[in-house]
Amino acid sequence: MESEFVTTPFGRRPMSLAMLLRQRRGEAMEAGTRRNKWKLFRSVCEARAELDVTDRALMVLDALLSFYPEDELSSERGLVVFPSNVQLCLRARGMAAATLRRHLAVLVEAGLISRKDSPNGKRYVRRGREGEIGEAYGFSLAPLLARATEIEAIAARIADDRQLLRGMKERLTICRRDIAKLICAAVEEAIPGDWARLSSTFHALLQSIPRAATLESLSPILEELETIRLGVINTLESPEKHRIASTNESQIERHIQNSNPESISESEPGLETVQEANRDLEPSSRLDRREPGVAGNGSRTTAGTNAGELKSFPLGMVVQACPDIVDYGPGGRIASWRDLMTAAAVVHSMLGASASAYEEAACVMGPQNAAVVMACILQRGGCINSAGGYLRDLTRRAKRGEFALGPMLMALLRTKDRFEVGLEEGCRKVNFGTEPGAPARQNGVR
């Protein structure tokens, strides 16, 4: 049986009050205390950070537990293990002797084991006539068993915090997905609101999410995101927005998806949806829509109509979605629509789009919208083989009323959010805003 006297260290290692208290705590455990050693070891691994032990020290503790002959640690039996350094190094996955001694000291300082040194400093056991253990010298596991309840409580709390953090991350992901898609829907449905500013605030908030997230760091961010989501929903659910949604619903029900493989995109909403929304909002300023494809020299009349119908967006939103265009502006900045159109004139030549293609796009879409399209093409230049062919195709679709800038800009805004799950993922082999799995397009897009 183990000695009840205090064991002082062998050799030149000094005795300290902390060592005395740890030994007394190990001896003061309640009678009948039992724990499965491997379950207790898993709790120690869970609570490793708060116990201030390293993963290598846990490897040494694992090796020490393997020398205990029973699966259950019990205060009624001896808790001293006495392996040699050679055997302990082998059980510790070949750890060097010097490293082993260092991590044994870490376990002692953490109060998980204690030393019970023999008179000569060796580890051994004295047995009785029938083989029972009389006196053992080595490392005592009594401190580990004495702290079993404390360690299990720490491990349970850490597991609960991890579960709460997982749930908070799930709520955060759903919340930011909702906000991104609601803003996109508001822009596509032409609902009045400062969506560019809200989108900028939303993306800035996402950028503040730390890489190593904790409950304390995520909680305020989640509260702000939920506030933004509630504000967007309230805006969309106002009586006027219900009236606009009812008008657009009939248009969506009669929508026939174009399956022509020559088309670049099938997922961008036609101008009919935007036009109906604009008619409801500003009935007096809506331009009469003309039939596309009239006589060849009547292109200027058609162009003027389409330019008036194609929805424009704030310059700040365009620059945020297409930051690469800023490098080509006067003085390396875009401060006005004139600067954007100047940069677009440089970019279309650089990308190989002919002057006639750009002039036609400006006539059909309007100079500002044509410049926005060139900025989008530059931003996604790695996904487009022929900028000129792509620009001409967009121009033809704008003439037919099948092109809108909203999905293109929102797709570029979503790609800037590296934390967004389930939204736009890299460069697609289809046009901006198309659904995953859509067939590949021609006309210069790969």
Coordinates of N, CA and C in Angstrom, one line a residue, residues 258-439:
N258 N -36.0 31.1 -72.2 CA -35.4 30.9 -73.5 C -34.4 29.8 -73.5
S259 N -34.6 28.8 -74.3 CA -33.7 27.6 -74.3 C -32.8 27.7 -75.5
N260 N -32.8 28.8 -76.2 CA -31.9 28.9 -77.4 C -30.5 28.9 -76.9
P261 N -29.7 27.9 -77.4 CA -28.3 27.8 -77.0 C -27.4 29.0 -77.4
E262 N -27.9 29.8 -78.3 CA -27.1 31.0 -78.7 C -27.2 32.1 -77.7
S263 N -28.1 32.0 -76.7 CA -28.3 33.0 -75.7 C -27.2 32.9 -74.7
I264 N -26.8 34.0 -74.1 CA -25.7 34.0 -73.1 C -26.2 33.6 -71.8
S265 N -27.3 34.1 -71.4 CA -27.9 33.8 -70.0 C -29.4 33.6 -70.1
E266 N -29.8 32.6 -69.3 CA -31.3 32.4 -69.2 C -31.8 32.8 -67.8
S267 N -31.0 33.2 -66.9 CA -31.5 33.5 -65.6 C -31.7 35.0 -65.3
E268 N -31.2 35.9 -66.2 CA -31.4 37.3 -66.0 C -32.8 37.7 -66.3
P269 N -33.5 38.4 -65.5 CA -34.9 38.7 -65.8 C -35.0 39.7 -67.0
G270 N -36.1 39.6 -67.8 CA -36.3 40.5 -68.9 C -36.6 41.9 -68.5
L271 N -36.6 42.8 -69.4 CA -36.9 44.2 -69.1 C -38.4 44.3 -68.7
E272 N -39.2 43.3 -69.1 CA -40.6 43.5 -68.8 C -40.9 43.7 -67.3
T273 N -40.1 42.8 -66.5 CA -40.3 42.9 -65.1 C -39.9 44.3 -64.6
V274 N -38.7 44.8 -65.0 CA -38.3 46.1 -64.6 C -39.2 47.2 -65.1
Q275 N -39.7 47.0 -66.3 CA -40.5 48.1 -66.9 C -41.8 48.2 -66.1
E276 N -42.4 47.0 -65.8 CA -43.7 47.1 -65.0 C -43.5 47.8 -63.7
A277 N -42.3 47.4 -63.0 CA -42.1 48.1 -61.7 C -41.9 49.6 -61.9
N278 N -41.1 50.0 -62.9 CA -40.9 51.4 -63.2 C -42.3 52.1 -63.5
R279 N -43.2 51.4 -64.2 CA -44.4 52.0 -64.6 C -45.3 52.3 -63.3
D280 N -45.2 51.3 -62.4 CA -46.0 51.5 -61.1 C -45.4 52.6 -60.3
L281 N -44.1 52.7 -60.3 CA -43.5 53.8 -59.5 C -43.6 55.1 -60.1
E282 N -43.3 55.3 -61.4 CA -43.3 56.5 -62.1 C -44.1 56.4 -63.4
P283 N -45.4 56.4 -63.3 CA -46.2 56.2 -64.5 C -46.1 57.3 -65.5
S284 N -45.9 58.5 -65.0 CA -45.8 59.7 -65.9 C -44.5 59.8 -66.7
S285 N -43.5 59.2 -66.2 CA -42.2 59.3 -66.8 C -41.8 58.1 -67.7
R286 N -42.7 57.1 -67.7 CA -42.3 55.9 -68.5 C -42.4 56.2 -70.0
L287 N -41.4 55.7 -70.7 CA -41.3 55.9 -72.1 C -42.1 54.8 -72.9
D288 N -42.8 55.2 -74.0 CA -43.5 54.2 -74.8 C -42.5 53.2 -75.4
R289 N -42.8 51.9 -75.2 CA -41.9 50.9 -75.7 C -42.2 50.7 -77.2
R290 N -41.1 50.6 -77.9 CA -41.2 50.4 -79.3 C -40.9 48.9 -79.6
E291 N -41.3 48.5 -80.8 CA -41.0 47.1 -81.2 C -39.6 47.0 -81.6
P292 N -38.8 46.0 -81.0 CA -37.4 45.9 -81.4 C -37.3 45.4 -82.8
G293 N -36.2 45.7 -83.4 CA -35.9 45.1 -84.7 C -36.5 45.8 -85.9
V294 N -36.8 47.1 -85.7 CA -37.4 47.9 -86.8 C -36.3 48.2 -87.8
A295 N -36.5 49.1 -88.8 CA -35.6 49.3 -89.9 C -34.2 49.6 -89.5
G296 N -33.2 49.4 -90.4 CA -31.8 49.5 -90.0 C -31.5 50.9 -89.6
N297 N -31.9 51.9 -90.3 CA -31.6 53.3 -89.9 C -32.4 53.8 -88.8
G298 N -33.4 53.0 -88.3 CA -34.2 53.4 -87.1 C -33.6 52.9 -85.8
S299 N -32.3 52.5 -85.8 CA -31.7 52.1 -84.6 C -31.5 53.1 -83.6
R300 N -31.4 54.4 -84.0 CA -31.2 55.5 -83.0 C -32.5 55.6 -82.2
T301 N -33.7 55.5 -82.8 CA -35.0 55.6 -82.1 C -35.1 54.4 -81.1
T302 N -34.8 53.2 -81.6 CA -34.9 52.1 -80.7 C -33.9 52.2 -79.6
A303 N -32.7 52.7 -79.9 CA -31.6 52.8 -78.9 C -32.1 53.8 -77.8
G304 N -32.7 54.9 -78.2 CA -33.1 55.8 -77.2 C -34.1 55.3 -76.3
T305 N -35.1 54.4 -76.8 CA -36.1 53.8 -76.0 C -35.5 52.8 -75.0
N306 N -34.6 52.0 -75.5 CA -33.9 51.0 -74.6 C -33.1 51.7 -73.6
A307 N -32.4 52.7 -74.0 CA -31.6 53.4 -73.0 C -32.4 54.0 -71.9
G308 N -33.6 54.4 -72.2 CA -34.5 55.0 -71.2 C -35.1 53.9 -70.3
E309 N -35.3 52.7 -70.9 CA -35.9 51.6 -70.2 C -34.9 50.8 -69.3
L310 N -33.6 50.7 -69.7 CA -32.6 50.0 -69.0 C -32.3 50.7 -67.7
K311 N -32.5 50.0 -66.6 CA -32.4 50.6 -65.2 C -31.0 50.9 -64.9
S312 N -30.7 52.1 -64.4 CA -29.4 52.5 -64.0 C -29.2 52.3 -62.5
F313 N -27.9 52.3 -62.1 CA -27.6 52.0 -60.7 C -26.7 53.1 -60.2
P314 N -26.6 53.3 -58.9 CA -25.7 54.3 -58.3 C -24.2 54.1 -58.7
L315 N -23.5 55.1 -58.9 CA -22.1 55.0 -59.3 C -21.3 54.3 -58.2
G316 N -21.6 54.6 -56.9 CA -20.9 53.9 -55.9 C -21.0 52.4 -55.9
M317 N -22.2 52.0 -56.2 CA -22.5 50.5 -56.3 C -21.7 49.9 -57.4
V318 N -21.6 50.6 -58.5 CA -20.9 50.1 -59.7 C -19.4 50.0 -59.4
V319 N -18.9 51.0 -58.7 CA -17.4 51.0 -58.4 C -17.2 49.9 -57.3
Q320 N -18.1 49.7 -56.4 CA -17.9 48.6 -55.4 C -17.9 47.2 -56.1
A321 N -18.8 47.0 -57.0 CA -18.9 45.7 -57.7 C -17.8 45.5 -58.7
C322 N -17.2 46.6 -59.3 CA -16.2 46.5 -60.3 C -15.0 47.4 -59.9
P323 N -14.3 47.0 -58.9 CA -13.2 47.9 -58.4 C -12.0 48.0 -59.4
D324 N -11.9 47.0 -60.4 CA -10.7 47.0 -61.3 C -10.8 48.2 -62.3
I325 N -12.0 48.7 -62.5 CA -12.2 49.8 -63.5 C -11.5 51.1 -62.9
V326 N -11.4 51.2 -61.6 CA -10.8 52.4 -61.0 C -9.4 52.7 -61.5
D327 N -8.6 51.7 -61.8 CA -7.3 51.9 -62.3 C -7.2 52.6 -63.6
Y328 N -8.3 52.5 -64.4 CA -8.2 53.1 -65.7 C -8.9 54.5 -65.8
G329 N -9.4 55.0 -64.6 CA -10.0 56.3 -64.6 C -9.0 57.4 -64.6
P330 N -9.4 58.6 -64.9 CA -8.4 59.8 -64.9 C -7.8 59.9 -63.5
G331 N -6.5 59.8 -63.5 CA -5.7 59.9 -62.2 C -5.9 58.7 -61.3
G332 N -6.4 57.6 -61.9 CA -6.5 56.4 -61.1 C -7.7 56.5 -60.1
R333 N -8.8 57.2 -60.5 CA -9.9 57.3 -59.6 C -11.2 57.5 -60.5
I334 N -12.3 57.1 -59.9 CA -13.6 57.3 -60.6 C -14.5 58.1 -59.6
A335 N -14.6 59.4 -60.0 CA -15.4 60.3 -59.1 C -16.7 60.7 -59.7
S336 N -16.9 60.4 -61.0 CA -18.2 60.8 -61.7 C -18.4 59.8 -62.8
W337 N -19.7 60.0 -63.4 CA -20.0 59.1 -64.5 C -19.1 59.4 -65.7
R338 N -18.7 60.7 -65.9 CA -17.8 61.0 -67.0 C -16.4 60.2 -66.8
D339 N -15.9 60.1 -65.6 CA -14.7 59.4 -65.4 C -14.9 57.9 -65.7
L340 N -16.1 57.4 -65.4 CA -16.4 55.9 -65.7 C -16.4 55.7 -67.2
M341 N -17.1 56.6 -67.9 CA -17.2 56.5 -69.4 C -15.8 56.6 -70.0
T342 N -15.0 57.5 -69.5 CA -13.6 57.7 -70.0 C -12.8 56.4 -69.8
A343 N -12.9 55.8 -68.6 CA -12.2 54.5 -68.3 C -12.8 53.4 -69.2
A344 N -14.1 53.4 -69.5 CA -14.7 52.3 -70.3 C -14.2 52.5 -71.7
A345 N -13.9 53.7 -72.2 CA -13.4 53.9 -73.6 C -12.0 53.3 -73.7
V346 N -11.2 53.4 -72.6 CA -9.9 52.8 -72.6 C -9.9 51.3 -72.5
V347 N -10.8 50.8 -71.7 CA -10.9 49.4 -71.4 C -11.4 48.6 -72.6
H348 N -12.4 49.1 -73.4 CA -12.9 48.4 -74.5 C -11.9 48.2 -75.6
S349 N -11.0 49.2 -75.7 CA -9.9 49.0 -76.7 C -8.9 48.0 -76.2
M350 N -8.6 48.1 -74.9 CA -7.6 47.2 -74.3 C -8.1 45.7 -74.4
L351 N -9.4 45.5 -74.2 CA -9.9 44.1 -74.2 C -10.2 43.6 -75.6
G352 N -10.0 44.4 -76.6 CA -10.2 43.9 -78.0 C -11.6 44.1 -78.5
A353 N -12.4 44.8 -77.8 CA -13.8 45.1 -78.4 C -13.7 46.3 -79.3
S354 N -14.2 46.1 -80.5 CA -14.1 47.1 -81.6 C -14.9 48.4 -81.2
A355 N -14.5 49.5 -81.8 CA -15.1 50.8 -81.5 C -16.6 50.7 -81.9
S356 N -16.9 50.0 -83.1 CA -18.3 50.0 -83.5 C -19.1 49.2 -82.6
A357 N -18.6 48.1 -82.0 CA -19.4 47.3 -81.0 C -19.7 48.2 -79.8
Y358 N -18.7 49.0 -79.3 CA -19.0 49.8 -78.1 C -19.9 50.9 -78.4
E359 N -19.8 51.5 -79.6 CA -20.7 52.6 -80.0 C -22.1 52.1 -80.1
E360 N -22.3 50.9 -80.7 CA -23.7 50.3 -80.8 C -24.2 50.1 -79.4
A361 N -23.4 49.5 -78.5 CA -23.9 49.3 -77.1 C -24.3 50.6 -76.4
A362 N -23.5 51.7 -76.7 CA -23.8 53.0 -76.1 C -25.1 53.5 -76.6
C363 N -25.4 53.3 -78.0 CA -26.6 53.7 -78.6 C -27.8 53.0 -78.0
V364 N -27.7 51.7 -77.8 CA -28.8 50.8 -77.4 C -29.0 51.0 -75.9
M365 N -28.0 50.9 -75.1 CA -28.1 50.9 -73.6 C -28.0 52.3 -73.0
G366 N -27.4 53.2 -73.7 CA -27.1 54.5 -73.1 C -25.6 54.5 -72.7
P367 N -24.9 55.7 -72.8 CA -23.5 55.7 -72.5 C -23.1 55.2 -71.1
Q368 N -23.9 55.6 -70.1 CA -23.6 55.2 -68.8 C -23.7 53.7 -68.6
N369 N -24.8 53.1 -69.1 CA -25.0 51.7 -68.9 C -24.0 50.9 -69.7
A370 N -23.6 51.4 -70.9 CA -22.6 50.7 -71.7 C -21.2 50.7 -70.9
A371 N -20.9 51.8 -70.3 CA -19.7 51.9 -69.5 C -19.8 50.9 -68.3
V372 N -20.9 50.8 -67.7 CA -21.1 49.8 -66.6 C -20.9 48.4 -67.1
V373 N -21.4 48.1 -68.3 CA -21.2 46.7 -68.8 C -19.7 46.5 -69.1
M374 N -19.0 47.5 -69.6 CA -17.6 47.3 -69.9 C -16.8 47.1 -68.5
A375 N -17.3 47.8 -67.5 CA -16.6 47.6 -66.2 C -16.9 46.2 -65.7
C376 N -18.1 45.6 -65.9 CA -18.4 44.2 -65.5 C -17.5 43.2 -66.3
I377 N -17.4 43.5 -67.6 CA -16.6 42.6 -68.4 C -15.2 42.6 -68.0
L378 N -14.6 43.8 -67.7 CA -13.3 43.8 -67.2 C -13.1 43.1 -65.8
Q379 N -14.1 43.2 -65.0 CA -14.0 42.5 -63.7 C -14.0 41.0 -63.8
R380 N -14.7 40.5 -64.8 CA -14.8 39.1 -65.0 C -14.0 38.7 -66.3
G381 N -12.9 39.4 -66.6 CA -12.2 39.2 -67.8 C -11.6 37.8 -67.9
G382 N -11.3 37.2 -66.8 CA -10.7 35.8 -66.9 C -11.7 34.8 -67.3
C383 N -13.0 35.1 -67.3 CA -14.0 34.1 -67.7 C -14.6 34.4 -69.1
I384 N -14.1 35.4 -69.8 CA -14.6 35.7 -71.1 C -13.5 35.6 -72.1
N385 N -13.7 34.9 -73.2 CA -12.7 34.7 -74.2 C -12.7 35.9 -75.2
S386 N -13.9 36.4 -75.6 CA -14.0 37.5 -76.5 C -14.9 38.5 -76.0
A387 N -14.3 39.6 -75.5 CA -15.0 40.7 -74.9 C -15.9 41.4 -76.0
G388 N -15.4 41.5 -77.2 CA -16.2 42.1 -78.3 C -17.5 41.3 -78.6
G389 N -17.3 40.0 -78.8 CA -18.5 39.1 -79.0 C -19.5 39.1 -77.9
Y390 N -19.0 39.1 -76.7 CA -19.9 39.2 -75.5 C -20.7 40.5 -75.5
L391 N -19.9 41.6 -75.8 CA -20.6 42.9 -75.8 C -21.7 43.0 -76.8
R392 N -21.4 42.5 -78.0 CA -22.4 42.5 -79.1 C -23.6 41.7 -78.7
D393 N -23.4 40.5 -78.1 CA -24.5 39.7 -77.7 C -25.4 40.4 -76.7
L394 N -24.7 41.0 -75.7 CA -25.5 41.8 -74.7 C -26.3 42.9 -75.3
T395 N -25.7 43.5 -76.4 CA -26.4 44.6 -77.1 C -27.7 44.1 -77.8
R396 N -27.5 42.9 -78.4 CA -28.7 42.3 -79.1 C -29.8 42.0 -78.1
R397 N -29.4 41.4 -77.0 CA -30.4 41.1 -76.0 C -31.0 42.3 -75.4
A398 N -30.3 43.4 -75.2 CA -30.9 44.7 -74.7 C -31.9 45.2 -75.7
K399 N -31.6 45.0 -77.0 CA -32.6 45.5 -78.0 C -33.9 44.7 -77.9
R400 N -33.8 43.4 -77.6 CA -35.0 42.5 -77.5 C -35.6 42.7 -76.1
G401 N -35.0 43.5 -75.2 CA -35.6 43.6 -73.9 C -35.4 42.4 -73.0
E402 N -34.2 41.7 -73.2 CA -33.9 40.5 -72.4 C -32.7 40.7 -71.5
F403 N -32.3 41.9 -71.3 CA -31.1 42.1 -70.5 C -31.3 43.2 -69.4
A404 N -30.8 42.9 -68.2 CA -30.9 43.8 -67.1 C -29.5 43.8 -66.4
L405 N -29.2 45.0 -65.9 CA -27.9 45.2 -65.2 C -27.9 44.6 -63.8
G406 N -29.0 44.6 -63.2 CA -29.1 44.2 -61.8 C -28.5 42.9 -61.4
P407 N -28.8 41.8 -62.1 CA -28.2 40.5 -61.8 C -26.7 40.5 -62.0
M408 N -26.2 41.2 -63.0 CA -24.8 41.2 -63.3 C -24.1 41.9 -62.1
L409 N -24.5 43.0 -61.7 CA -23.9 43.8 -60.6 C -24.0 43.0 -59.3
M410 N -25.1 42.5 -59.0 CA -25.3 41.7 -57.7 C -24.4 40.5 -57.7
A411 N -24.3 39.8 -58.8 CA -23.4 38.6 -58.9 C -22.0 39.0 -58.5
L412 N -21.5 40.2 -59.1 CA -20.1 40.7 -58.7 C -20.0 41.1 -57.3
L413 N -21.1 41.7 -56.7 CA -21.0 42.1 -55.3 C -21.0 40.8 -54.4
R414 N -21.7 39.8 -54.8 CA -21.7 38.6 -54.0 C -20.3 37.9 -54.0
T415 N -19.6 37.9 -55.1 CA -18.3 37.3 -55.2 C -17.3 37.9 -54.3
K416 N -17.5 39.2 -53.9 CA -16.6 39.8 -53.0 C -16.6 39.3 -51.5
D417 N -17.7 38.6 -51.2 CA -17.9 38.1 -49.9 C -17.3 36.7 -49.8
R418 N -16.1 36.5 -49.2 CA -15.5 35.2 -49.2 C -16.2 34.2 -48.2
F419 N -17.0 34.8 -47.3 CA -17.7 34.0 -46.3 C -19.1 33.5 -46.8
E420 N -19.5 34.0 -47.9 CA -20.9 33.7 -48.3 C -21.0 32.3 -48.8
V421 N -21.9 31.5 -48.2 CA -22.0 30.1 -48.5 C -23.3 29.9 -49.4
G422 N -23.1 29.2 -50.5 CA -24.2 28.9 -51.4 C -24.5 30.0 -52.4
L423 N -23.7 31.1 -52.4 CA -24.0 32.1 -53.4 C -23.0 31.9 -54.6
E424 N -22.6 32.9 -55.3 CA -21.8 32.8 -56.5 C -20.4 32.2 -56.1
E425 N -19.9 31.2 -56.8 CA -18.7 30.5 -56.4 C -17.7 30.6 -57.6
G426 N -16.9 31.6 -57.6 CA -15.8 31.8 -58.6 C -16.3 32.1 -60.0
C427 N -15.5 31.8 -60.9 CA -15.8 32.1 -62.3 C -16.6 30.9 -62.9
R428 N -17.9 31.2 -63.3 CA -18.7 30.2 -63.9 C -18.4 30.1 -65.4
K429 N -18.8 29.0 -66.1 CA -18.7 28.9 -67.5 C -19.9 29.5 -68.2
V430 N -20.7 30.3 -67.5 CA -21.9 30.9 -68.0 C -21.9 32.3 -67.7
N431 N -22.9 33.0 -68.1 CA -23.0 34.5 -67.9 C -23.3 34.8 -66.4
F432 N -23.1 36.0 -66.0 CA -23.3 36.4 -64.6 C -24.7 36.1 -64.2
G433 N -24.9 35.5 -63.0 CA -26.2 35.3 -62.5 C -26.9 34.1 -62.9
T434 N -26.3 33.2 -63.8 CA -27.0 32.0 -64.2 C -27.1 31.0 -63.2
E435 N -28.0 30.1 -63.3 CA -28.2 29.0 -62.3 C -27.1 28.0 -62.4
P436 N -26.6 27.3 -61.4 CA -25.7 26.2 -61.5 C -26.3 25.1 -62.4
G437 N -25.4 24.6 -63.2 CA -25.8 23.5 -64.1 C -26.3 23.9 -65.4
A438 N -26.4 25.2 -65.7 CA -26.9 25.7 -67.0 C -25.9 25.3 -68.1
P439 N -26.3 25.1 -69.3 CA -25.4 24.7 -70.4 C -24.5 25.8 -70.7

